[in-house]
Coordinates of C-alpha atoms and ligand atoms in Angstrom, one line a residue:
M8 CA 66.3 -52.5 6.2
I9 CA 68.9 -48.6 7.2
T10 CA 66.2 -46.1 5.4
P11 CA 68.1 -43.0 4.0
Y12 CA 68.6 -40.1 6.9
G13 CA 65.9 -38.3 7.5
G14 CA 66.5 -35.3 9.6
V15 CA 66.3 -31.7 8.3
L16 CA 69.5 -29.9 6.4
C17 CA 70.5 -26.8 8.5
E18 CA 71.1 -24.8 5.0
L19 CA 72.0 -21.4 5.7
L20 CA 71.8 -19.2 3.2
A21 CA 69.6 -16.6 2.9
Q22 CA 66.4 -15.8 0.7
E23 CA 66.4 -13.5 -1.6
G24 CA 65.2 -10.6 0.0
R25 CA 67.9 -10.8 3.0
V26 CA 70.1 -11.0 0.5
A27 CA 70.2 -8.0 -0.4
D28 CA 70.0 -6.0 2.8
L29 CA 72.5 -8.4 4.4
K30 CA 74.2 -7.0 1.6
M31 CA 73.8 -2.7 2.0
E32 CA 74.5 -4.3 6.3
S33 CA 77.8 -5.4 5.6
L34 CA 78.6 -2.5 4.1
S35 CA 79.5 -1.4 7.6
F36 CA 80.9 -5.3 8.5
D37 CA 84.6 -5.3 9.7
S38 CA 85.4 -8.1 6.9
I39 CA 87.1 -11.2 7.7
D40 CA 89.3 -12.7 4.3
L41 CA 88.9 -16.2 4.5
S42 CA 91.4 -19.0 3.4
S43 CA 90.9 -22.0 0.8
R44 CA 90.9 -24.2 3.4
Q45 CA 87.7 -21.6 5.6
I46 CA 86.0 -21.5 2.6
C47 CA 85.6 -25.4 1.5
D48 CA 84.3 -25.5 5.6
L49 CA 81.6 -22.5 4.9
E50 CA 80.3 -24.5 2.6
L51 CA 79.9 -27.4 3.5
L52 CA 77.5 -24.8 6.2
L53 CA 76.3 -23.4 3.3
N54 CA 74.9 -25.8 2.0
G55 CA 73.9 -28.4 4.5
G56 CA 76.9 -30.7 4.0
F57 CA 77.3 -29.8 8.1
S58 CA 74.0 -30.0 9.3
P59 CA 72.4 -29.4 12.1
L60 CA 74.9 -26.7 11.9
Q61 CA 74.5 -22.9 11.7
G62 CA 77.7 -22.1 11.9
F63 CA 81.2 -22.3 12.8
M64 CA 81.7 -23.7 16.7
T65 CA 81.1 -21.7 20.4
Q66 CA 83.5 -22.5 22.4
E67 CA 81.0 -25.0 24.6
D68 CA 80.5 -27.4 21.5
Y69 CA 84.3 -26.9 20.5
E70 CA 84.9 -28.1 23.9
S71 CA 82.1 -30.7 23.6
V72 CA 83.1 -32.5 20.8
L73 CA 86.2 -32.6 22.1
D74 CA 86.1 -34.6 24.8
Q75 CA 83.1 -36.2 23.4
N76 CA 82.9 -36.1 20.5
R77 CA 79.4 -35.0 21.1
L78 CA 78.2 -31.6 19.8
K79 CA 77.2 -29.3 23.7
N80 CA 72.7 -31.9 22.3
G81 CA 73.7 -34.2 22.8
M82 CA 74.3 -35.8 19.0
V83 CA 77.3 -37.1 17.4
W84 CA 80.5 -34.7 16.1
P85 CA 83.8 -35.7 16.4
L86 CA 85.8 -32.4 14.9
P87 CA 85.3 -29.4 15.4
I88 CA 84.1 -26.6 12.2
T89 CA 85.8 -23.5 13.3
L90 CA 87.1 -20.3 12.2
D91 CA 90.8 -19.1 13.2
I92 CA 91.2 -15.5 13.1
S93 CA 94.3 -13.8 14.0
E94 CA 95.7 -12.1 17.5
E95 CA 95.2 -9.0 16.1
K96 CA 90.7 -9.5 14.9
A97 CA 90.5 -10.4 17.8
K98 CA 91.1 -7.5 19.7
S99 CA 89.7 -5.9 17.2
I100 CA 86.3 -7.0 16.8
S101 CA 83.8 -7.7 20.0
I102 CA 80.6 -10.3 20.7
H103 CA 78.0 -9.5 19.1
D104 CA 79.2 -7.3 15.6
R105 CA 77.9 -8.9 12.7
I106 CA 81.5 -10.1 10.1
S107 CA 80.8 -9.6 6.6
L108 CA 82.5 -13.7 5.1
R109 CA 84.9 -13.2 2.0
D110 CA 87.2 -15.0 0.0
Q111 CA 89.6 -14.5 -1.2
E112 CA 89.6 -12.0 -4.1
G113 CA 86.3 -10.0 -1.9
C114 CA 83.6 -11.7 -2.5
L115 CA 81.4 -11.3 -0.1
L116 CA 80.4 -15.5 1.0
A117 CA 78.1 -15.2 4.5
I118 CA 77.7 -12.9 8.0
L119 CA 78.9 -13.7 10.9
S120 CA 77.2 -13.2 14.0
V121 CA 79.8 -13.3 16.3
E122 CA 78.9 -15.1 19.6
E123 CA 82.7 -16.0 21.1
I124 CA 85.7 -15.7 20.2
W125 CA 88.6 -17.4 22.7
E126 CA 92.5 -18.0 22.7
I127 CA 93.0 -21.6 21.0
D128 CA 95.1 -24.2 23.3
K129 CA 96.9 -25.9 20.3
K130 CA 97.8 -28.6 23.0
R131 CA 95.3 -29.5 24.1
E132 CA 93.3 -29.3 20.6
A133 CA 96.1 -31.6 18.9
Q134 CA 96.4 -33.9 22.3
E135 CA 92.5 -34.6 22.1
L136 CA 92.6 -34.5 18.5
F137 CA 94.9 -36.5 17.0
G138 CA 96.4 -38.2 20.1
T139 CA 99.5 -36.0 19.9
I140 CA 101.0 -32.7 20.3
D141 CA 104.3 -34.4 17.7
E142 CA 103.9 -31.8 15.1
A143 CA 105.6 -35.0 12.6
H144 CA 101.6 -35.7 12.9
R145 CA 100.2 -34.4 9.1
G146 CA 96.8 -32.3 11.7
V147 CA 98.9 -31.5 14.5
K148 CA 101.6 -29.1 11.9
S149 CA 99.0 -28.1 10.2
L150 CA 97.3 -26.8 13.9
Y151 CA 100.6 -25.2 14.7
Q152 CA 102.1 -23.4 11.4
K153 CA 98.9 -22.5 9.7
T154 CA 96.0 -22.5 12.7
N155 CA 95.7 -18.2 13.6
T156 CA 95.7 -18.3 17.1
H157 CA 91.8 -17.7 18.0
Y158 CA 88.5 -18.8 17.5
I159 CA 85.5 -17.0 16.2
G160 CA 83.0 -18.6 16.4
G161 CA 78.1 -17.8 15.9
K162 CA 75.1 -18.0 13.5
L163 CA 75.5 -17.7 10.0
E164 CA 73.6 -16.7 7.4
G165 CA 74.6 -16.7 3.8
I166 CA 74.8 -14.4 0.7
Q167 CA 76.3 -17.2 -1.5
L168 CA 78.7 -20.4 -2.5
P169 CA 81.6 -20.0 -3.0
V170 CA 81.8 -19.6 -6.8
H171 CA 83.7 -22.2 -8.6
Y172 CA 84.3 -22.0 -12.5
D173 CA 85.0 -25.8 -13.3
Y174 CA 82.9 -29.2 -13.1
K175 CA 79.6 -27.0 -11.9
M176 CA 77.8 -29.7 -13.0
L177 CA 79.7 -32.1 -10.9
R178 CA 79.0 -29.7 -7.5
L179 CA 75.7 -30.4 -5.7
P180 CA 74.6 -29.4 -2.8
P181 CA 73.0 -31.8 -0.2
A182 CA 69.8 -31.2 -1.2
E183 CA 70.4 -31.2 -5.0
V184 CA 71.4 -34.9 -4.7
R185 CA 68.9 -35.7 -2.3
I186 CA 66.4 -34.4 -4.9
K187 CA 68.2 -36.3 -7.3
F188 CA 68.0 -39.5 -6.1
K189 CA 64.1 -39.7 -5.2
Q190 CA 63.7 -38.8 -9.5
L191 CA 65.9 -41.7 -10.0
G192 CA 64.3 -44.5 -7.3
W193 CA 67.5 -45.0 -5.2
R194 CA 66.5 -46.2 -1.8
R195 CA 69.8 -47.5 -1.2
V196 CA 73.0 -45.4 -1.3
V197 CA 76.6 -46.0 -0.4
A198 CA 78.4 -42.9 -1.1
F199 CA 82.4 -44.3 -2.0
Q200 CA 85.3 -41.9 -0.9
T201 CA 88.8 -41.3 -2.4
N202 CA 90.8 -39.0 -3.0
T203 CA 93.0 -41.4 -5.4
P204 CA 90.9 -42.5 -9.4
L205 CA 89.9 -45.7 -9.2
H206 CA 91.2 -48.1 -11.0
R207 CA 89.8 -52.2 -11.9
A208 CA 90.3 -53.1 -8.2
E209 CA 88.4 -50.2 -6.6
Q210 CA 85.6 -50.4 -9.2
E211 CA 84.9 -54.1 -8.8
M212 CA 84.9 -53.3 -5.2
T213 CA 82.6 -51.5 -5.3
L214 CA 80.4 -53.2 -8.2
N215 CA 80.2 -56.4 -5.4
A216 CA 79.4 -53.9 -2.3
I217 CA 76.2 -52.2 -3.8
K218 CA 75.3 -55.5 -5.4
S219 CA 75.3 -57.6 -3.0
L220 CA 73.4 -54.9 -0.6
D221 CA 71.2 -54.1 -4.0
A222 CA 72.3 -50.7 -3.9
N223 CA 73.6 -47.6 -6.0
L224 CA 77.2 -45.8 -5.6
L225 CA 77.6 -42.5 -5.4
L226 CA 80.3 -41.7 -6.2
H227 CA 82.3 -38.8 -3.8
P228 CA 85.2 -38.1 -3.9
A229 CA 86.6 -35.2 -2.0
V230 CA 88.2 -32.7 -3.9
G231 CA 88.6 -29.3 -1.2
L232 CA 91.9 -27.8 -1.4
T233 CA 92.8 -28.4 -5.1
K234 CA 93.2 -25.3 -6.9
P235 CA 91.5 -24.9 -10.4
A236 CA 94.7 -24.2 -12.7
D237 CA 96.3 -27.2 -10.9
K238 CA 97.0 -30.4 -14.0
D239 CA 96.2 -33.0 -10.8
F240 CA 93.0 -32.4 -10.1
H241 CA 92.5 -31.6 -13.6
A242 CA 93.4 -34.9 -14.4
R243 CA 91.8 -36.9 -11.0
I244 CA 88.5 -35.5 -12.1
R245 CA 88.8 -37.2 -15.4
C246 CA 90.0 -40.3 -14.5
F247 CA 86.7 -39.9 -11.8
I248 CA 84.6 -39.2 -15.6
E249 CA 85.9 -41.9 -17.6
I250 CA 86.1 -44.7 -14.4
E251 CA 81.8 -44.2 -13.7
K252 CA 81.9 -45.0 -17.5
K253 CA 81.7 -48.0 -16.7
Y254 CA 79.5 -49.0 -14.6
P255 CA 76.3 -49.9 -15.3
S256 CA 74.8 -46.3 -16.2
N257 CA 72.3 -46.6 -13.7
R258 CA 74.0 -47.5 -9.9
I259 CA 76.4 -45.3 -9.9
M260 CA 77.1 -40.9 -9.8
L261 CA 79.3 -39.4 -9.6
S262 CA 79.8 -35.8 -7.5
L263 CA 82.3 -33.4 -6.2
L264 CA 82.8 -32.6 -2.4
P265 CA 83.8 -29.5 -1.2
F266 CA 85.2 -31.2 2.2
A267 CA 89.6 -29.9 3.1
T268 CA 91.0 -33.3 4.6
K269 CA 91.7 -32.9 8.1
N270 CA 93.6 -34.4 9.1
G271 CA 91.8 -36.4 12.2
G272 CA 92.6 -40.0 11.5
Q273 CA 89.5 -42.5 12.9
K274 CA 87.4 -38.5 13.8
E275 CA 87.7 -37.5 10.0
D276 CA 86.2 -40.5 8.8
L277 CA 83.4 -40.6 10.8
L278 CA 82.6 -37.1 10.1
Q279 CA 83.3 -38.1 6.3
G280 CA 79.9 -40.2 6.7
I281 CA 77.2 -37.6 8.6
I282 CA 78.3 -34.8 5.6
R283 CA 76.9 -38.3 3.7
R284 CA 74.0 -39.6 5.3
N285 CA 73.5 -35.5 4.6
Y286 CA 74.0 -36.5 1.1
G287 CA 71.0 -39.3 1.7
C288 CA 72.9 -42.0 1.0
C289 CA 72.5 -44.8 3.9
Y290 CA 76.1 -46.8 4.2
Y291 CA 79.3 -44.7 3.3
M292 CA 82.6 -46.9 2.2
S293 CA 86.7 -45.6 2.1
I294 CA 89.8 -45.9 0.8
S295 CA 92.3 -43.4 1.3
G296 CA 95.9 -43.4 0.1
G297 CA 96.0 -45.5 -2.8
R298 CA 97.8 -49.1 -2.7
K299 CA 101.1 -49.1 -0.7
S300 CA 104.0 -49.0 -2.9
D301 CA 105.1 -52.8 -2.8
S302 CA 101.3 -54.7 -2.6
F303 CA 98.1 -55.0 -3.2
S304 CA 96.9 -54.0 0.4
F305 CA 95.1 -50.1 1.0
V306 CA 96.3 -48.2 3.2
Q307 CA 94.3 -45.8 5.5
S308 CA 94.3 -42.5 5.5
D309 CA 96.7 -41.5 8.8
N310 CA 97.4 -41.2 12.5
S311 CA 95.3 -44.6 13.8
N312 CA 97.1 -47.8 14.6
N313 CA 93.4 -49.0 14.9
N314 CA 91.1 -50.7 12.4
L315 CA 89.9 -46.7 10.7
S316 CA 86.2 -48.7 11.3
E317 CA 85.9 -48.6 15.0
L318 CA 84.4 -44.8 15.9
F319 CA 82.7 -45.0 12.3
D320 CA 80.9 -48.7 14.3
Q321 CA 79.9 -46.8 17.9
Y322 CA 79.0 -44.2 17.3
E323 CA 76.7 -45.4 13.5
N324 CA 72.9 -45.9 14.8
E325 CA 73.0 -42.5 15.9
V326 CA 74.1 -41.4 13.2
G327 CA 72.3 -43.0 10.6
I328 CA 74.1 -43.9 7.9
K329 CA 76.4 -47.3 7.7
K330 CA 80.1 -48.4 7.4
I331 CA 80.5 -50.6 4.7
P332 CA 84.4 -52.2 5.7
A333 CA 86.7 -51.9 1.2
K334 CA 87.5 -55.5 0.9
E335 CA 90.4 -56.1 -1.2
M336 CA 89.9 -57.4 -5.0
L337 CA 92.6 -59.6 -6.7
Y338 CA 93.0 -60.1 -10.3
V339 CA 92.5 -63.6 -11.2
E340 CA 94.7 -64.8 -13.9
D341 CA 93.4 -68.5 -14.6
K342 CA 89.9 -67.3 -14.0
A343 CA 90.4 -63.3 -16.1
Q344 CA 88.2 -61.6 -13.4
Y345 CA 88.3 -59.9 -10.3
L346 CA 87.9 -62.4 -6.9
P347 CA 87.5 -61.0 -3.2
I348 CA 90.9 -62.1 -1.7
E349 CA 88.8 -64.2 0.8
E350 CA 87.3 -66.1 -2.4
I351 CA 90.9 -66.9 -4.1
V352 CA 92.0 -71.0 -3.7
Q353 CA 95.2 -71.2 -3.2
G354 CA 97.1 -71.5 -6.0
E355 CA 95.3 -69.9 -8.6
K356 CA 97.4 -67.2 -9.8
T357 CA 97.1 -63.3 -9.0
R358 CA 97.9 -60.5 -9.9
Q359 CA 99.1 -56.9 -9.1
V360 CA 100.1 -53.3 -10.0
S361 CA 102.0 -51.1 -7.2
D362 CA 101.6 -48.1 -6.9
K363 CA 104.9 -47.3 -7.7
E364 CA 105.3 -49.6 -10.1
L365 CA 102.5 -48.2 -12.3
R366 CA 104.0 -44.7 -11.7
R367 CA 107.5 -46.1 -13.0
R368 CA 105.0 -47.0 -16.6
L369 CA 103.9 -44.2 -16.4
V370 CA 107.1 -42.9 -17.1
E371 CA 108.9 -44.8 -18.6
G372 CA 105.9 -44.6 -20.8
L373 CA 104.9 -48.4 -20.4
Q374 CA 102.8 -50.4 -21.6
I375 CA 99.9 -51.2 -18.8
S376 CA 96.8 -53.3 -19.4
E377 CA 93.8 -53.3 -20.0
W378 CA 92.5 -55.5 -16.3
F379 CA 94.8 -53.0 -14.3
S380 CA 92.4 -50.0 -14.7
P381 CA 90.5 -49.2 -18.4
S382 CA 92.4 -47.2 -21.5
E383 CA 90.5 -44.0 -21.0
V384 CA 92.1 -43.4 -18.0
I385 CA 95.1 -44.3 -18.5
R386 CA 94.6 -42.0 -20.8
E387 CA 94.6 -39.1 -18.6
L388 CA 97.3 -40.9 -15.7
R389 CA 99.3 -40.2 -18.7
E390 CA 98.8 -36.7 -19.5
L391 CA 100.4 -36.1 -15.6
Y392 CA 102.1 -38.5 -15.5
R393 CA 103.8 -37.5 -19.0
S394 CA 106.1 -40.0 -20.4
K395 CA 109.5 -38.8 -20.1
D396 CA 109.9 -37.8 -23.7
K397 CA 106.3 -36.3 -24.5
Q398 CA 108.0 -34.0 -20.5
G399 CA 108.6 -30.4 -21.1
I400 CA 112.6 -30.0 -20.0
T401 CA 114.5 -27.0 -19.3
I402 CA 118.7 -26.5 -20.2
F403 CA 119.8 -24.0 -18.2
F404 CA 123.2 -23.1 -19.7
T405 CA 124.9 -21.5 -17.0
G406 CA 129.1 -19.3 -17.2
L407 CA 131.4 -16.9 -17.8
S408 CA 130.6 -13.9 -20.4
G409 CA 132.5 -15.1 -23.6
A410 CA 132.3 -18.6 -22.4
G411 CA 130.4 -19.5 -25.9
K412 CA 125.9 -20.2 -23.8
S413 CA 125.0 -18.5 -26.9
T414 CA 126.8 -20.4 -29.7
I415 CA 125.8 -23.8 -27.8
A416 CA 121.8 -22.6 -26.9
N417 CA 121.2 -21.3 -31.1
V418 CA 123.1 -24.4 -32.4
L419 CA 121.0 -26.7 -29.2
L420 CA 118.1 -24.9 -30.8
V421 CA 117.9 -26.0 -34.2
K422 CA 118.7 -28.5 -33.5
L423 CA 116.0 -29.5 -32.0
L424 CA 113.3 -28.0 -33.9
E425 CA 115.3 -30.2 -36.5
M426 CA 113.4 -33.2 -35.1
R427 CA 109.7 -31.9 -34.4
G428 CA 107.9 -32.5 -31.4
R429 CA 108.2 -30.3 -28.7
P430 CA 107.7 -25.9 -29.1
V431 CA 111.3 -25.0 -28.4
T432 CA 111.7 -21.8 -26.6
L433 CA 115.6 -19.8 -26.3
L434 CA 115.4 -17.5 -23.2
D435 CA 119.1 -15.7 -24.5
G436 CA 121.1 -13.2 -21.6
D437 CA 120.7 -10.4 -24.2
I438 CA 117.7 -11.5 -25.7
V439 CA 116.0 -11.4 -21.8
R440 CA 117.5 -7.9 -21.0
K441 CA 115.9 -6.3 -24.1
N442 CA 113.0 -7.8 -23.1
L443 CA 112.1 -9.6 -19.6
S444 CA 114.4 -7.5 -17.9
S445 CA 115.7 -4.8 -19.1
E446 CA 115.3 -2.4 -16.1
L447 CA 118.1 -4.4 -14.6
G448 CA 121.4 -3.6 -13.5
F449 CA 123.8 -6.4 -12.4
S450 CA 124.0 -5.7 -8.8
K451 CA 123.6 -9.2 -7.5
G452 CA 119.9 -8.0 -6.8
H453 CA 118.6 -7.7 -10.0
R454 CA 120.8 -10.2 -11.3
D455 CA 118.7 -12.6 -8.3
I456 CA 116.0 -11.0 -10.0
N457 CA 116.6 -11.5 -13.4
V458 CA 117.7 -15.1 -13.6
K459 CA 114.6 -16.1 -11.4
R460 CA 112.1 -14.4 -14.5
I461 CA 113.9 -16.3 -16.6
G462 CA 113.2 -19.2 -13.9
F463 CA 109.8 -18.0 -13.3
V464 CA 109.7 -18.5 -17.7
A465 CA 111.2 -21.4 -18.0
S466 CA 108.6 -23.5 -15.8
E467 CA 105.5 -23.0 -17.6
I468 CA 107.3 -23.9 -20.8
T469 CA 108.9 -27.2 -19.1
K470 CA 105.2 -27.4 -17.0
N471 CA 103.0 -27.2 -20.2
G472 CA 105.6 -29.4 -22.7
G473 CA 108.0 -27.5 -23.6
I474 CA 111.6 -27.2 -24.8
A475 CA 113.6 -24.0 -22.5
I476 CA 116.5 -23.1 -23.5
C477 CA 117.6 -20.8 -21.3
A478 CA 121.9 -19.3 -20.8
P479 CA 122.4 -16.6 -18.8
I480 CA 125.6 -15.6 -16.8
A481 CA 123.3 -16.7 -13.2
P482 CA 126.6 -16.8 -11.2
Y483 CA 125.4 -17.5 -8.1
K484 CA 124.2 -21.7 -7.2
N485 CA 121.4 -20.1 -4.9
T486 CA 119.4 -18.4 -7.0
R487 CA 120.6 -21.4 -10.1
E488 CA 118.9 -24.2 -7.3
Y489 CA 115.7 -22.4 -6.8
N490 CA 115.2 -22.7 -10.4
R491 CA 116.0 -25.8 -10.2
A492 CA 113.6 -26.6 -7.3
L493 CA 111.2 -24.4 -8.9
I494 CA 110.9 -26.7 -12.1
S495 CA 111.9 -30.1 -11.1
R496 CA 108.5 -29.7 -10.1
Y497 CA 106.8 -30.0 -13.5
G498 CA 109.7 -31.4 -15.8
K499 CA 113.1 -31.9 -16.1
Y500 CA 115.8 -29.7 -15.4
V501 CA 119.1 -30.0 -17.2
E502 CA 122.1 -27.4 -15.6
V503 CA 124.9 -27.3 -17.8
H504 CA 127.9 -25.9 -17.2
V505 CA 129.6 -24.4 -20.1
S506 CA 133.1 -24.1 -18.3
T507 CA 135.7 -22.4 -20.9
P508 CA 138.2 -21.4 -18.9
L509 CA 137.8 -17.2 -17.6
E510 CA 142.0 -17.4 -19.8
V511 CA 139.7 -17.9 -22.7
C512 CA 136.8 -16.1 -21.8
E513 CA 138.6 -12.6 -21.7
K514 CA 141.8 -14.0 -24.8
R515 CA 138.2 -13.6 -26.2
D516 CA 136.2 -10.8 -25.7
R517 CA 134.4 -10.7 -29.0
K518 CA 132.3 -7.2 -26.4
G519 CA 135.6 -6.2 -25.7
L520 CA 134.1 -6.3 -21.6
Y521 CA 136.4 -7.8 -20.6
A522 CA 139.5 -5.5 -20.9
K523 CA 137.2 -2.1 -19.8
A524 CA 136.6 -4.0 -16.9
K525 CA 139.9 -4.6 -16.1
A526 CA 140.6 -1.1 -16.4
G527 CA 137.8 -0.6 -13.8
L528 CA 135.1 1.3 -16.6
I529 CA 133.0 -1.3 -15.8
K530 CA 132.4 -2.4 -12.7
G531 CA 131.4 -5.4 -10.6
F532 CA 132.3 -7.9 -14.8
T533 CA 131.6 -11.7 -13.8
G534 CA 134.0 -13.3 -13.2
I535 CA 137.5 -9.9 -12.7
D536 CA 135.3 -8.0 -9.6
D537 CA 132.5 -10.0 -9.1
P538 CA 131.8 -13.5 -8.3
Y539 CA 131.1 -16.9 -10.8
E540 CA 130.4 -19.5 -8.1
L541 CA 130.4 -23.3 -9.7
P542 CA 128.1 -25.3 -10.2
E543 CA 128.6 -28.3 -8.0
S544 CA 126.9 -30.7 -9.8
P545 CA 125.8 -30.2 -13.5
E546 CA 124.2 -33.0 -15.6
L547 CA 126.6 -31.8 -17.6
K548 CA 130.2 -29.8 -18.1
L549 CA 131.2 -28.4 -21.3
D550 CA 134.3 -26.4 -22.1
T551 CA 134.3 -24.4 -25.4
S552 CA 137.8 -24.3 -25.9
A553 CA 137.7 -28.3 -26.4
L554 CA 134.6 -28.5 -28.2
S555 CA 133.0 -26.5 -31.3
P556 CA 129.7 -25.3 -31.0
E557 CA 129.1 -28.5 -33.4
E558 CA 130.9 -30.8 -31.0
A559 CA 129.1 -29.3 -27.6
A560 CA 125.2 -28.9 -28.5
Q561 CA 125.7 -33.0 -30.3
E562 CA 127.0 -33.7 -26.1
V563 CA 123.8 -32.8 -24.4
L564 CA 121.4 -33.9 -27.4
L565 CA 124.0 -38.2 -26.2
Y566 CA 122.2 -37.0 -22.6
L567 CA 119.2 -35.9 -23.3
E568 CA 118.5 -39.7 -25.8
N569 CA 120.5 -41.4 -23.5
N570 CA 118.2 -40.4 -20.5
G571 CA 115.1 -40.5 -22.2
Y572 CA 114.4 -37.0 -23.0
I573 CA 114.4 -37.6 -26.2
K574 CA 112.9 -40.8 -28.5
Ligands
PPS9 S1 123.1 -12.9 -15.1 O1 124.7 -12.2 -14.2 O2 122.9 -14.1 -15.2 O3 121.9 -11.4 -14.7 O4 123.6 -11.6 -16.6 P1 122.5 -11.4 -17.7 O5 122.1 -11.5 -18.0 O6 123.4 -13.5 -18.7 O7 124.3 -10.6 -19.0 C1 125.0 -10.8 -18.9 C2 125.0 -10.2 -20.0 O8 125.5 -8.8 -19.6 C3 126.8 -8.2 -20.1 N1 127.5 -7.5 -19.3 C4 127.8 -8.2 -18.2 N2 127.6 -9.8 -17.5 C5 128.1 -9.9 -16.8 N3 128.9 -9.3 -15.3 C6 128.8 -7.0 -15.6 N4 128.7 -6.4 -15.0 C7 128.1 -6.7 -17.7 N5 127.9 -5.9 -17.7 C8 127.2 -6.4 -19.2 C9 128.2 -9.2 -20.8 O9 127.9 -9.4 -22.3 C10 126.8 -10.9 -21.1 O10 127.4 -10.9 -21.7 P2 127.7 -12.8 -22.5 O11 126.7 -12.9 -23.1 O12 127.3 -13.7 -21.0 O13 129.3 -12.1 -22.5

């Protein structure tokens, strides 16, 4: 029977006294500010997750990993763990230098003793790692576009682990996880890697696996490249917290792994296994990518057409962790239980919900049954995929001066406030010019800044589930499209072209500005000597020469109601 890996953890954090010395010495060192991806690698190096590595790889290790999935000392290691720097930086650093590695706020994390600096042969790396040099592959694209030109390798001395303010209790380093396993008397642990929330099918699948192996479960999602302010991330973690409660409490532990994907297919899967071995697990199981949109089958990560387990199978004895297959389970309606596919008798009615269907139901606010997922998990997902009537909305009026934007916006504001439900904010042109953009004039550059500021504030309101009503002239198409793209990431964007003809606006001329512009007293006036670029496909077009303000506002409400955004 397989036993947990007894190998020594290479934790690279310096002892307390040494840390004080290093901090003093580092005052004269050059610094590298690490990207979030590099910080993930550094964390796993410092906390022992990447044992036996003692620093960022030198060229010999790197070449050996590319050539034969092994470090130069012969140990299995499938992917390079390297630190990339720019050519300019590479020129300013010499071998034997010591370099401070800092996070994005400048906080000192570690000291690197430079052993080697070399230029990356990206073509070779792409070919060896991803089997292609085609940038359609995410790993290749990232290597070509986001990775610097040089690698710098050498041993590390850690000052402190990267700082996390969120879910501290769930961010256990390998040594602490090992201790917990010991305290709990867990000798056989299956590490389960997933990027997506678990539903009942995956819960049953993992339960089935641990029962058959007489083991326990470490639910160990990789949460590397996520930003603390990312709503998605928090919803995902809360889903894990909720599903954890649905397991027998003595069988499961949830912990977060600071690993940033390297899009490395089979090689990455093996690396993930090695990391879990270092955390004290003896089995490894993974699903990535969720369910296919049209069926229940798990989508294996990334580039490989081969069975994802092949490379793992080849090395598992040497590595000291065994991969177990993720066996799909389906809900059998007649039996009101989940069964592995191979145990389902022909003719038995099974049920499934694809990812696409799940998203549709979440967005439409439709029912999702308990057999598919616990209501607590669905509640968290509903926060993320808010149904249309709970999503934030931006209603963006655009049109000439005097077209009637502000008047309709004010009527709409009152009507929406009457309805209650969501907080509503009016960002009228004049209000914004007074409070947000008082230093700006009417040049193209200033108008762009003004309209983008409105877009930014509206995007924040929309993100947080409110309604933003905006009413600037916003004469330029590109800036409007910029706002549309920004805001649509967070909720519904409704462009309303207030298309009242120029002649009508001129005739109204409530502020007397058209007369002044025509007399040449104001320069660059929209519609007179500055362009108004017509919206190509606004959600609504309203001409106030034919509609009263109430009628125009009613059109907007009808649009929102017909499309499910208000009830
Ligand atoms: S923009 O282009 O979107 O930044 O304009 P906006 O912030 O909506 O400001 C438009 C109001 O400013 C007054 N005003 C001018 N408008 C257009 N062109 C020039 N040169 C200009 N100078 C001053 C004008 O009264 C607009 O008010 P509304 O409410 O639209 O009539």
